XYZ file of C-alpha atoms in Angstrom:
640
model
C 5.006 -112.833 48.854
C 8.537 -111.101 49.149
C 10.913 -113.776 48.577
C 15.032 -112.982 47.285
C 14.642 -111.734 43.968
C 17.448 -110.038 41.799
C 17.610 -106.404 42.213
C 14.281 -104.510 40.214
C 16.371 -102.023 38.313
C 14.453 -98.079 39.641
C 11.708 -96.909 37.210
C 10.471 -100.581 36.705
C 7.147 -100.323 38.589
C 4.478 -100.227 35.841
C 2.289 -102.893 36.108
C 2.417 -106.143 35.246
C 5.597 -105.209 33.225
C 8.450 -107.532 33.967
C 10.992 -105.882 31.736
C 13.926 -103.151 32.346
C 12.267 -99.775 30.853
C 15.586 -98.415 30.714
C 17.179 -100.985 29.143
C 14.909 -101.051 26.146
C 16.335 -97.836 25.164
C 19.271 -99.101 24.193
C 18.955 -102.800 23.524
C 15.818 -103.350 20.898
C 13.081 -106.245 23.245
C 14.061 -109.771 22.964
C 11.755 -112.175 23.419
C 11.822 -115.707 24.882
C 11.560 -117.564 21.331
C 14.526 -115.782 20.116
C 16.720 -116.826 23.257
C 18.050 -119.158 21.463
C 18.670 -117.704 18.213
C 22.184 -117.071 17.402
C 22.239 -113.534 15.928
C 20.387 -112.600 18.906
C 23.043 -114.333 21.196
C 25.695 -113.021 19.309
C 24.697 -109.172 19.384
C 24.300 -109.966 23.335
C 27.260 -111.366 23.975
C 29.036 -108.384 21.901
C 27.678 -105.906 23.932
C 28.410 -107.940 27.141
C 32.010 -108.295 26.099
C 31.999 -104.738 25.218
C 30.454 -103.696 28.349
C 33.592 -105.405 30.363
C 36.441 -104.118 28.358
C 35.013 -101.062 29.385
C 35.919 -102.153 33.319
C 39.238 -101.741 34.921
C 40.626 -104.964 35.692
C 43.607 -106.128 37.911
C 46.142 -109.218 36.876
C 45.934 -111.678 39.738
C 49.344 -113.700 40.517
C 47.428 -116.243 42.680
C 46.249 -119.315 41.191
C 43.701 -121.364 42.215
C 44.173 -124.253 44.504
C 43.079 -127.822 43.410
C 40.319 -127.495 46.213
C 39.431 -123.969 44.685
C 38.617 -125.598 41.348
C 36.547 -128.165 43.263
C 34.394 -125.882 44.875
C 34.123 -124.130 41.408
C 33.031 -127.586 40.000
C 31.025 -128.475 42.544
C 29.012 -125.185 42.905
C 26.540 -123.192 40.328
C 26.015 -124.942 37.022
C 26.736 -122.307 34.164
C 28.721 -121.860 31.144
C 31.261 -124.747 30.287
C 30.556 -126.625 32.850
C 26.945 -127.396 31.965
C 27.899 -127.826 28.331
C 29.651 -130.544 29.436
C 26.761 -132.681 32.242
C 23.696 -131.702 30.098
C 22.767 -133.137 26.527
C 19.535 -132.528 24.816
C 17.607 -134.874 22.210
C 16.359 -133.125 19.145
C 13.976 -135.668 18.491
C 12.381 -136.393 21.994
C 12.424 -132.933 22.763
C 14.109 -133.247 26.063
C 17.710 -132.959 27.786
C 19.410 -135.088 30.455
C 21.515 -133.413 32.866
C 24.533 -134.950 35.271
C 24.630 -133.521 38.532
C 27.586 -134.056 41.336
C 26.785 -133.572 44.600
C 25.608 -130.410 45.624
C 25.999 -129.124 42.332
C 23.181 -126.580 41.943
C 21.456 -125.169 38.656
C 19.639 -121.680 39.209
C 17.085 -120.968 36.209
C 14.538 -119.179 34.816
C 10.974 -120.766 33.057
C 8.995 -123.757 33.146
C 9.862 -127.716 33.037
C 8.580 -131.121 33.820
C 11.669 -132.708 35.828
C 11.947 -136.405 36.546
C 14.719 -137.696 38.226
C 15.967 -140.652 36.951
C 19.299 -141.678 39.238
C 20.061 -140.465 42.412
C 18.022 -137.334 43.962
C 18.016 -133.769 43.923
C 15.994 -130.992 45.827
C 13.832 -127.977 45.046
C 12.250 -125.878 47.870
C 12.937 -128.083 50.441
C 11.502 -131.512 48.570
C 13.218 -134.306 47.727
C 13.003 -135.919 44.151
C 13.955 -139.416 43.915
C 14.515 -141.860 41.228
C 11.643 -143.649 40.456
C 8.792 -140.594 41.739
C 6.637 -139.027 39.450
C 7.670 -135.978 37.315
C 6.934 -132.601 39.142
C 6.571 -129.483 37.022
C 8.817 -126.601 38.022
C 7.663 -122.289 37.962
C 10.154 -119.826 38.011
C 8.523 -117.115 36.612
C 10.407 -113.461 36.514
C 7.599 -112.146 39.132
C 9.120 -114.454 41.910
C 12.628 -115.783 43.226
C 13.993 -118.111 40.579
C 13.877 -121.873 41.499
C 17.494 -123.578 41.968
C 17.440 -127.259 41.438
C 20.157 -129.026 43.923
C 21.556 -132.349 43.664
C 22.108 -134.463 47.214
C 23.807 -137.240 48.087
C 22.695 -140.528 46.947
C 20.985 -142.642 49.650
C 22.883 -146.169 48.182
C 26.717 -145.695 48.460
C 26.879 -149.652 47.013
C 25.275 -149.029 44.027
C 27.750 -149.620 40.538
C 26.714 -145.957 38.907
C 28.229 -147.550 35.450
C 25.941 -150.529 35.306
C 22.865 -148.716 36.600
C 22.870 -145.556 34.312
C 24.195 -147.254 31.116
C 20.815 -148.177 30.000
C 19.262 -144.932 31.703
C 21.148 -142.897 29.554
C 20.680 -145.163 26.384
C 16.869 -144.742 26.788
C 16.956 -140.634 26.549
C 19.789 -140.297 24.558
C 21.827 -141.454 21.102
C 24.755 -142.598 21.278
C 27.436 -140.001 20.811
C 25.503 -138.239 23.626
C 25.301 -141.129 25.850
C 28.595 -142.077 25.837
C 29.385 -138.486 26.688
C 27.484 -138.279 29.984
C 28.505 -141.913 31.448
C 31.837 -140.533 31.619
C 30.482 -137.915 34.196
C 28.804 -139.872 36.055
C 29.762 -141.361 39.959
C 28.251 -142.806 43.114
C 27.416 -139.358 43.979
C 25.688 -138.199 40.936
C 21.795 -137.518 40.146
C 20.641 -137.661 36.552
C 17.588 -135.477 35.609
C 15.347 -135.404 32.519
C 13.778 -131.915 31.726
C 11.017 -131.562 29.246
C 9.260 -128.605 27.878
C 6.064 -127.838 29.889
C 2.747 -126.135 28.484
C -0.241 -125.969 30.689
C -3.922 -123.944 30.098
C -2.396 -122.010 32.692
C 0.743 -121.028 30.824
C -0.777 -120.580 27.618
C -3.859 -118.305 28.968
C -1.079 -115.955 31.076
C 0.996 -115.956 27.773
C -1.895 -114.444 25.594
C -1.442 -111.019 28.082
C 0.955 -108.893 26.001
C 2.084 -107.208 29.175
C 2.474 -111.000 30.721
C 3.889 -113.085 27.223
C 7.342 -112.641 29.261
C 6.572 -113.789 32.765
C 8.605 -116.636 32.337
C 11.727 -115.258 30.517
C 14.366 -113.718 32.779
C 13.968 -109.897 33.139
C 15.820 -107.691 31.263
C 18.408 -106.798 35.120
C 19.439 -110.704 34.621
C 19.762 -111.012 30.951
C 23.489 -110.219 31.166
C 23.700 -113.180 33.479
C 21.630 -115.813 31.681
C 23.466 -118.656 30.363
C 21.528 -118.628 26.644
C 23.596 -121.158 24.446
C 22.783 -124.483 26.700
C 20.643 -127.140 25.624
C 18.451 -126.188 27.895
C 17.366 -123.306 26.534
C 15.401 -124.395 23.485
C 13.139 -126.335 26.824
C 11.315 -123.403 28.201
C 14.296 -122.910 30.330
C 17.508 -120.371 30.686
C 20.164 -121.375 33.607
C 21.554 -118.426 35.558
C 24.363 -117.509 36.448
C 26.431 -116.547 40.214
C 25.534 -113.330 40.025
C 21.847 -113.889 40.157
C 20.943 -115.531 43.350
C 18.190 -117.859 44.602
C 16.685 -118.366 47.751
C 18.736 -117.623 50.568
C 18.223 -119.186 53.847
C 19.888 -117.856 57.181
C 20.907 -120.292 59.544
C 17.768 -119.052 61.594
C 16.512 -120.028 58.691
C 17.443 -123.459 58.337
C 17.220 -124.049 61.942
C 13.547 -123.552 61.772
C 13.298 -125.709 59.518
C 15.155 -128.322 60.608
C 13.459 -128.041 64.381
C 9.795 -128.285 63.646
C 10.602 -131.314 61.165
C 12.551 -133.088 63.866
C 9.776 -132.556 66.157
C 7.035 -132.735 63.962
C 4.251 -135.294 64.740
C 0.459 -135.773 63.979
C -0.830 -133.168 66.159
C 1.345 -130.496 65.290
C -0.268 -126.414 64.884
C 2.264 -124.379 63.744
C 1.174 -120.756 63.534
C 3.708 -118.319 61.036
C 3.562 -114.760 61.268
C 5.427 -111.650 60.699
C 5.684 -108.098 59.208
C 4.916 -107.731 55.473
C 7.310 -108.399 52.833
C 9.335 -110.934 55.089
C 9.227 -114.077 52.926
C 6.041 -115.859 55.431
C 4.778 -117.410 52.686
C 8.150 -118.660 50.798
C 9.015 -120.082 54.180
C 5.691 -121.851 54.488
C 6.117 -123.080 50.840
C 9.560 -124.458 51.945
C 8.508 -125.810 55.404
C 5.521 -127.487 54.048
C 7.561 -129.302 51.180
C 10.484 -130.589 54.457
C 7.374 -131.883 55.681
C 6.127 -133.965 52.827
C 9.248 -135.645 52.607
C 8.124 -137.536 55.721
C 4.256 -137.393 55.573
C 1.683 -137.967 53.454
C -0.176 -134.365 53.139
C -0.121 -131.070 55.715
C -3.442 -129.364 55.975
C -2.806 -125.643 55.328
C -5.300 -122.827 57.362
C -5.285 -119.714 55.987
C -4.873 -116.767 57.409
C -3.760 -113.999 55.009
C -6.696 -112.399 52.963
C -4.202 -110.526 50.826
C -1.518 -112.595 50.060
C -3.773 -116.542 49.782
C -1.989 -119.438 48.663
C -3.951 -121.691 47.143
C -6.965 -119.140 45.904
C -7.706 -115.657 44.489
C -6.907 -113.102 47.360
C -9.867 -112.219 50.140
C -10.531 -115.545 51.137
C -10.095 -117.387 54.331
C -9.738 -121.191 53.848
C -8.481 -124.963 54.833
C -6.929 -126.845 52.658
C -5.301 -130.364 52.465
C -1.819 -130.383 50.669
C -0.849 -133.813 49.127
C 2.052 -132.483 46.786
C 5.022 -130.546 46.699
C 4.762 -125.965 46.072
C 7.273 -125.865 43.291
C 5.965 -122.068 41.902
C 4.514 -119.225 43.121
C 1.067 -119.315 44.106
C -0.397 -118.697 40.981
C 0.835 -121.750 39.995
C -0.789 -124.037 42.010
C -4.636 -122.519 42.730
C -7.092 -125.133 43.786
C -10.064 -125.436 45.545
C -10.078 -125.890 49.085
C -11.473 -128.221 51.275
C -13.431 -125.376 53.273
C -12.931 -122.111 51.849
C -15.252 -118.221 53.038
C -15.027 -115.802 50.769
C -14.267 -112.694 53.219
C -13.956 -110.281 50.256
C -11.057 -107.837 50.860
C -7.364 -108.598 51.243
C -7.766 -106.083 54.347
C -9.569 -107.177 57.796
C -9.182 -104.183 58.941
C -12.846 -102.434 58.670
C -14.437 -105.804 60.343
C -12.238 -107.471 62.556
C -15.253 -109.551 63.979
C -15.879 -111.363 60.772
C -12.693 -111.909 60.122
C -12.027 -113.730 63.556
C -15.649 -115.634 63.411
C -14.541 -116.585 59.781
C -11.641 -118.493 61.320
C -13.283 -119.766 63.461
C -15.583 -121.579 61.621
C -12.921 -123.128 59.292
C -11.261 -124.282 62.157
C -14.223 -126.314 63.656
C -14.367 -127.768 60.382
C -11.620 -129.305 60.780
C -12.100 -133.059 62.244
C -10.795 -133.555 65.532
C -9.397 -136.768 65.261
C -7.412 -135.698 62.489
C -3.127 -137.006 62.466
C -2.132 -134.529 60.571
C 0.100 -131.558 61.234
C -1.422 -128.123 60.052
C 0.162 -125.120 58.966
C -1.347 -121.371 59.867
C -0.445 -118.543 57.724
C -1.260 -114.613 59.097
C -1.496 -111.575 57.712
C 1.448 -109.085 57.681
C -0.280 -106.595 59.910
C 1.282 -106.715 63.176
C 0.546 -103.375 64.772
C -2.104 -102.075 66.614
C -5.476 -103.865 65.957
C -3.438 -106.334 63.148
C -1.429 -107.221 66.808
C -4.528 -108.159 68.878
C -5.490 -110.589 66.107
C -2.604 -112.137 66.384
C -2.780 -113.068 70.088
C -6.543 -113.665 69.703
C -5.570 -116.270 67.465
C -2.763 -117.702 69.230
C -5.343 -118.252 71.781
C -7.926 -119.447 69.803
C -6.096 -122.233 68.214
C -3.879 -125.111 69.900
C -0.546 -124.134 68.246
C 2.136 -126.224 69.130
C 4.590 -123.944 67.413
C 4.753 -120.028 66.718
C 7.715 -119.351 64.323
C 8.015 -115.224 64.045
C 9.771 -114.012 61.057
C 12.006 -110.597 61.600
C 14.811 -109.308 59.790
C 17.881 -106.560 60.311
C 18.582 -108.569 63.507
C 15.429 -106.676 65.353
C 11.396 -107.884 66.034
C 9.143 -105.414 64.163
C 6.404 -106.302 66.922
C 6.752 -108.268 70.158
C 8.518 -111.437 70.373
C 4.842 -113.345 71.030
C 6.763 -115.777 73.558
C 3.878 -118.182 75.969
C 5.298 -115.452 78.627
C 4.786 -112.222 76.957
C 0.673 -113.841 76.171
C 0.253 -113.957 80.029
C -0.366 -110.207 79.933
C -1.356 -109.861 76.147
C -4.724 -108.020 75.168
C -6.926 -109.364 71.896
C -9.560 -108.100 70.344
C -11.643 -110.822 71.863
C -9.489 -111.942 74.771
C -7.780 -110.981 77.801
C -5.442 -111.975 80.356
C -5.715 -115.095 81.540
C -6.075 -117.037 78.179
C -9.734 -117.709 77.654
C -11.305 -118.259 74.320
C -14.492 -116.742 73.422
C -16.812 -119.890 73.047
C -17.446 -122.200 75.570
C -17.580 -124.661 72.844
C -14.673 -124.099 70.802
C -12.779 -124.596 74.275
C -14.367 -128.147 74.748
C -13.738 -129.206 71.377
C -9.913 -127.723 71.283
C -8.465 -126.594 74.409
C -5.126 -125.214 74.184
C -2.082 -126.163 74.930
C -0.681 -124.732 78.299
C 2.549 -124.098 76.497
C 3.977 -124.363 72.813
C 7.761 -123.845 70.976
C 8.354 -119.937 70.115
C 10.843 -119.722 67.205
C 12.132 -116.296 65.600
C 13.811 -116.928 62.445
C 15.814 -113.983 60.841
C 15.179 -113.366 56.562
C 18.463 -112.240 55.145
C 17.380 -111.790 51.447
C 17.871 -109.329 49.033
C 15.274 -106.595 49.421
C 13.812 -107.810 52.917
C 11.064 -105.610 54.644
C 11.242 -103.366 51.689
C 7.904 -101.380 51.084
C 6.266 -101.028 47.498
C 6.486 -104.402 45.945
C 4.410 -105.954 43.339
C 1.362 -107.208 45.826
C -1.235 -106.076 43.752
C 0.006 -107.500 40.460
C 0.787 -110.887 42.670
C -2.615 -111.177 43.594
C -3.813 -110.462 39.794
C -2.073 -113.228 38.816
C -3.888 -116.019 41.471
C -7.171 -114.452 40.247
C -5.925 -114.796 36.376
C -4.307 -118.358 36.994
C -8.041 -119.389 38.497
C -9.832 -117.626 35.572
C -7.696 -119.824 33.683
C -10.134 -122.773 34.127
C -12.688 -121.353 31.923
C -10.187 -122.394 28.848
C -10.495 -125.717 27.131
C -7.658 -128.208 28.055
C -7.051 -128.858 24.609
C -4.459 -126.555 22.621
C -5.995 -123.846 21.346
C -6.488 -120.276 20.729
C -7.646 -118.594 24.059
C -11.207 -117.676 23.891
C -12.247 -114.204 25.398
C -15.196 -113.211 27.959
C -17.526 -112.572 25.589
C -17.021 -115.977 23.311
C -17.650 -118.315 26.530
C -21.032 -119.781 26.791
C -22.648 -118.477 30.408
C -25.031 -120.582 32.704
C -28.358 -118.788 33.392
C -29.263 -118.110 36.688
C -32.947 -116.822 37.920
C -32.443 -113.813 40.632
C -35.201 -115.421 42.168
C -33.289 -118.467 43.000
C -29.903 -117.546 44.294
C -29.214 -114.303 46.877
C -27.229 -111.260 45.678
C -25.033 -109.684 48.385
C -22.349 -106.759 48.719
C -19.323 -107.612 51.369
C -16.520 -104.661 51.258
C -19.205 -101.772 51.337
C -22.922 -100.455 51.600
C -24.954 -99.823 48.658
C -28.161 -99.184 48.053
C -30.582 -101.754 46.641
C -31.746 -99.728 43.584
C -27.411 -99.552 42.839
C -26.754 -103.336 43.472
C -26.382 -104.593 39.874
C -24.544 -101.804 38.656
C -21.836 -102.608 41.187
C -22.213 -106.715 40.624
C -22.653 -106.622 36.497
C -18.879 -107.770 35.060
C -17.477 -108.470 38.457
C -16.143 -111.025 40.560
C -18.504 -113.391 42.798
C -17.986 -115.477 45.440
C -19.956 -118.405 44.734
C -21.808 -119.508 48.319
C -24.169 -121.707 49.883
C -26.561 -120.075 52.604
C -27.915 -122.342 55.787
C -31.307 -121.434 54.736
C -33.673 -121.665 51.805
C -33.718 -118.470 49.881
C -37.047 -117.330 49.084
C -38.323 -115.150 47.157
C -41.768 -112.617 46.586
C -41.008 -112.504 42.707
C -38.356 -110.124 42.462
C -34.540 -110.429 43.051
C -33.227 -111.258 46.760
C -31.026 -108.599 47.933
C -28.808 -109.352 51.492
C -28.398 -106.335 53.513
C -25.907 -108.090 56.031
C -22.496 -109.774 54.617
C -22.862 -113.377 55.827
C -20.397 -115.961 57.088
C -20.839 -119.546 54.841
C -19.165 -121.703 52.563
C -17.554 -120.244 49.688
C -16.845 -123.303 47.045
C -15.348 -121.230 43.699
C -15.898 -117.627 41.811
C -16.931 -116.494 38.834
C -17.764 -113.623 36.915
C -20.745 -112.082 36.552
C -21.230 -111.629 32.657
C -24.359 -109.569 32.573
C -27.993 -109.135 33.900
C -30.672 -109.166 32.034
C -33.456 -107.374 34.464
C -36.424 -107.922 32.441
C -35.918 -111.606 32.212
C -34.816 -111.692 35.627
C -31.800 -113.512 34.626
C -28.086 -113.790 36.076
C -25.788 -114.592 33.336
C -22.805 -116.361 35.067
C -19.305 -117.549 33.815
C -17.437 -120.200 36.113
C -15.355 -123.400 35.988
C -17.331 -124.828 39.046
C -18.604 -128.574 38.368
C -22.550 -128.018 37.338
C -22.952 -130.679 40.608
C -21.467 -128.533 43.028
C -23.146 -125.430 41.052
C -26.767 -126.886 42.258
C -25.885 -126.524 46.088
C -25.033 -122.731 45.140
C -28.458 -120.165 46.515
C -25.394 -116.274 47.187
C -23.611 -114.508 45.208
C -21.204 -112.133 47.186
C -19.569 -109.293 45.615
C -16.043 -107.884 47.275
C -13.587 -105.513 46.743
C -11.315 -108.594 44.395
C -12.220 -106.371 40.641
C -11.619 -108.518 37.726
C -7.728 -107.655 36.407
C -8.269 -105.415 33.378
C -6.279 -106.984 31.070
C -9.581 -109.240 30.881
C -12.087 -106.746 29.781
C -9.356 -104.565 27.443
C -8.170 -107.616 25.444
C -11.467 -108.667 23.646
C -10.617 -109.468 20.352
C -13.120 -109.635 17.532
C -14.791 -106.351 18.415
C -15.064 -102.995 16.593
C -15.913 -99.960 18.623
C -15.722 -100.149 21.908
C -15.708 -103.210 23.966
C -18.381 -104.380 26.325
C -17.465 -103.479 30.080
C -14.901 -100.471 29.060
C -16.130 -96.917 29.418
C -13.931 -94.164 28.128
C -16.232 -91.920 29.028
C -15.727 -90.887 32.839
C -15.051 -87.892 34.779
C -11.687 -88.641 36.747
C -12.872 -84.899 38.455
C -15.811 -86.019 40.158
C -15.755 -86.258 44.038
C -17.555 -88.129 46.617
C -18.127 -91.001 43.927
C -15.669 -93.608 45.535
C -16.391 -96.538 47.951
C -18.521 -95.904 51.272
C -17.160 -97.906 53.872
C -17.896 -98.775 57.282
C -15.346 -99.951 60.311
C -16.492 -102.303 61.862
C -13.297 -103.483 64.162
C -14.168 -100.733 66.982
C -16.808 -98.782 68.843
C -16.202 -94.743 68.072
C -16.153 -93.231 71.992
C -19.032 -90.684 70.896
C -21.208 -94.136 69.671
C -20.700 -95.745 73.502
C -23.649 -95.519 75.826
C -22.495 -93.471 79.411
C -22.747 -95.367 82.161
């Protein structure tokens, strides 16, 4: 997902490695514990003060309006002026903050907000008094998440009578008495708590990930460290680091498809890569559950997912608000195939049949409006998809994400699909299946929308896909911890189920190999746990699939080892053991298990199970076979 980020200082590309390389050279590492130490603030704020005398500056006669100083007030919260709406008690562990209308605080880390007076907004949803308490992402890998208070809903209400004993519960009585004073018929008060989750604690046990949620080094100078915020998992930003930005396109989209959202609605996004599809989604599909219950969620893009690791196709039913990345919010879908590449493009077939299927899943007499998320590839072949499935599904709405003022494809208007070409279909619109038309016939027409991304770093090739997807795929391996606090427990200290080859199918999806090869490839690797139509049988020996299949996928895990003489899978999942039974495939893809899994092992001496030192990097013709399957080679087609 490309969303705004602060500007990745050049040289910063190693993976997983959310720190300025440069700017440990001359600044020893600081970590997020010692944020709010003193002599650590101290020496930063030196070196920030000595940094500026360094800088020309010019004596301005003008002073600032009264209005000017409002708009100051009323703008980013940051130095002195959150000192003065947020207090923090020791002895809860938490902090209450005063917001004014439209007041915004920009941050870095994790939190458990509650609004207890007024509202505010994150990513589009609105968090009233008297709602649950919604835990907050904004890790350094992403766009950092700005918190904005809105205008209260009850202009009547007496703010003084209402938030005394509000106040009074979180706070003692120095601090109390501080806040009231700040607060009006416009105001929102939050409570922020510190926030540890499996999740958080598993990612943090990754030395190259134990600061994803500390601001990276290119924002340091703009973190706002002495707050009482800070000692909360959290570190407020300051102007110069911006959050999300939203064009008026932008908002306009927005703002249309809620106005005329209803029931039925299908509203298909797609785009080039790297032009914030699936922050917009986030954000439209949080406007939306502001005024319905849940938005089902079809997925579309095998290489950036949402709500599971990448190379899956799925359908999912969203109840609550995206207030992280994806990684922070993996679940299982309702309907979920495991296509196993974040690529379509060496079997286009599949991939459209795959869709398919999900989509006829999918009850008709469902009042619920559904969201379609594409891939990025919108040229050539990737283009053809995208009418194919424009065709294939009743979308109501087509929003088309561009930026630098220009379309990076065609504007896919209901005019310009009059003459398009698919993959499967051709001018005039007719789906494939006769059935699939019954069941869902199109709409004659439906609402085009091109919304323009103006962020920082839009369309820009290069960025950290790979490590984005490791980090879904980590966050879901997650599961396999215990709950409870803990020390994390590596592969090799987790208890596996065993599984007889006899009894469940083995099968390879990305590429061909041969039988007498297949559990090389498979042993330590990723499978897609997934239930065949038929029985599998077996003649006493393993069952091998030559063809990749199309059926349900319900979870993953990782194949441990294989012990052949037993004939014995040993398998490592956090799948319920009821939903286990219904599993008779295993599929193997090209997701590989991040290797900051198999290298941190502790508790071993010589080398570690599943790491190999010794391989030839000067062998050739050892990689991947693979086999395109989207189109017919002329020399293959039979002459008429």
């Amino acid at each position: 997902m490309k969303v705004n980020k602060s500007k990745w200082v050049k040289g910063q590309a190693k993976s997983l490695k959310w720190k300025d390389v440069r700017g440990k050279r001359c600044r020893p590492p600081v970590s997020s514990s010692e944020l709010i130490s003193s002599p650590v603030i101290i020496r930063m704020v030196k070196e920030h003060q000595a940094c500026v005398k360094k800088k020309p500056t010019v004596k301005r006669l003008k002073s600032k309006t009264s209005a000017e100083m409002e708009d100051v007030s009323l703008g980013r919260l940051e130095g002195e002026s959150l000192h003065n709406c947020a207090e923090r008690d020791d002895r809860q562990n938490h902090a209450v903050l005063v917001m004014q209308k439209d007041q915004t605080l920009c941050f870095r880390g994790k939190c458990l907000l509650t609004c207890l007076y007024g509202r505010v907004e994150v990513m589009g949803f609105t968090i009233e008094e008297g709602q649950q308490s919604y835990p907050l992402f904004s890790p350094a890998s992403h766009c950092p998440l700005t918190i904005r208070a809105l205008e209260s809903s009850d202009q009547t209400r007496d703010e003084t009578t209402e938030a005394l004993p509000i106040l009074r519960k979180y706070l003692q009585l120095v601090s109390w008495k501080k806040l009231l004073k700040k607060v009006t018929s416009h105001s929102s008060i939050v409570l922020l708590e510190p926030m540890e989750t499996p999740l958080t604690r598993f990612l943090s046990s990754f030395t190259d990930l134990s600061e994803l949620f500390s601001p990276p080094m290119s924002e340091l100078m703009s973190a706002v460290l002495d707050t009482p915020l800070n000692g909360l998992g959290m570190i407020p930003l300051g102007k110069a680091v911006e959050g999300l930005e939203m064009s008026k396109s932008y908002r306009d989209g927005l703002n249309m498809v809620v106005r005329e959202m209803d029931g039925c609605a299908v509203i298909l996004v797609c785009g080039t890569k790297n032009v914030g599809k699936s922050t917009f989604i986030r954000t439209l599909i949080n406007n939306l559950l502001n005024h319905t219950a849940s938005v089902d969620y079809l997925e579309g893009d095998l290489g950036q997912t949402e709500f599971t690791p990448a190379g899956c196709l799925s359908l999912s039913t969203v109840r609550g608000p995206l207030l992280g990345p994806p990684f922070t919010h993996q679940c299982t879908p309702e309907h979920m195939i495991y296509y196993g590449h974040p690529s379509c493009e060496t079997d286009l077939e599949r991939y459209l049949e795959s869709l398919k299927s999900l989509w006829c899943r999918r009850s008709r007499s469902r009042a619920t409006p559904i969201i379609i998320n594409t891939m990025g590839w919108v040229k050539g072949f990737g283009f053809q998809l995208l009418v194919d499935m424009i065709r294939f599904l009743p979308v109501s709405h087509v929003i088309q994400l561009s930026h630098s003022g220009i379309n990076q494809c065609p504007a896919v208007t209901p005019e310009f699909m009059k003459t398009a070409h698919g993959c499967q279909t051709r001018p005039p619109a007719q789906t494939a299946l006769s059935e699939f038309t019954e069941s869902h016939s199109p709409p004659r027409s439906y609402t085009h929308l091109i919304v323009q991304s103006e962020f920082q770093g839009v369309g820009r090739q290069g960025t950290r896909t790979n490590e984005h997807r490791e980090l879904s795929l980590l966050a879901y391996l997650s599961q396999l911890q215990s709950p409870d606090p803990g020390p994390i427990k590596p592969l090799h200290s987790l208890t596996p189920y065993q599984v007889p080859n006899t009894a469940v199918a083995l099968g390879v999806l990305h590429c061909e190999v041969v039988p007498a090869h297949m559990f090389y490839a498979a042993n330590a690797s990723l499978v897609g746990l997934c239930c065949l139509g038929e029985k599998v049988s077996s003649r006493g020996g393993p069952v091998l699939l030559s063809q990749a299949p199309i059926c349900p996928c319900v979870g993953f895990g990782v194949l441990r080892g294989i012990d052949i003489g037993r004939g014995l899978y040993f398998l490592l999942t956090p799948v319920d053991p009821s939903i286990l039974r219904k599993v008779n495939c295993l599929l193997l893809g090209a997701i590989s298990l991040p290797s900051c899994i198999l290298t941190t092992q502790p508790g071993f001496e010589g080398e570690m199970p599943y790491v190999t030192t010794d391989y030839s990097f000067d062998l050739t013709g050892a990689g991947k076979l693979r086999v395109f399957k989207g189109l017919t080679r002329p020399s293959h087609i039979a002459p008429k």
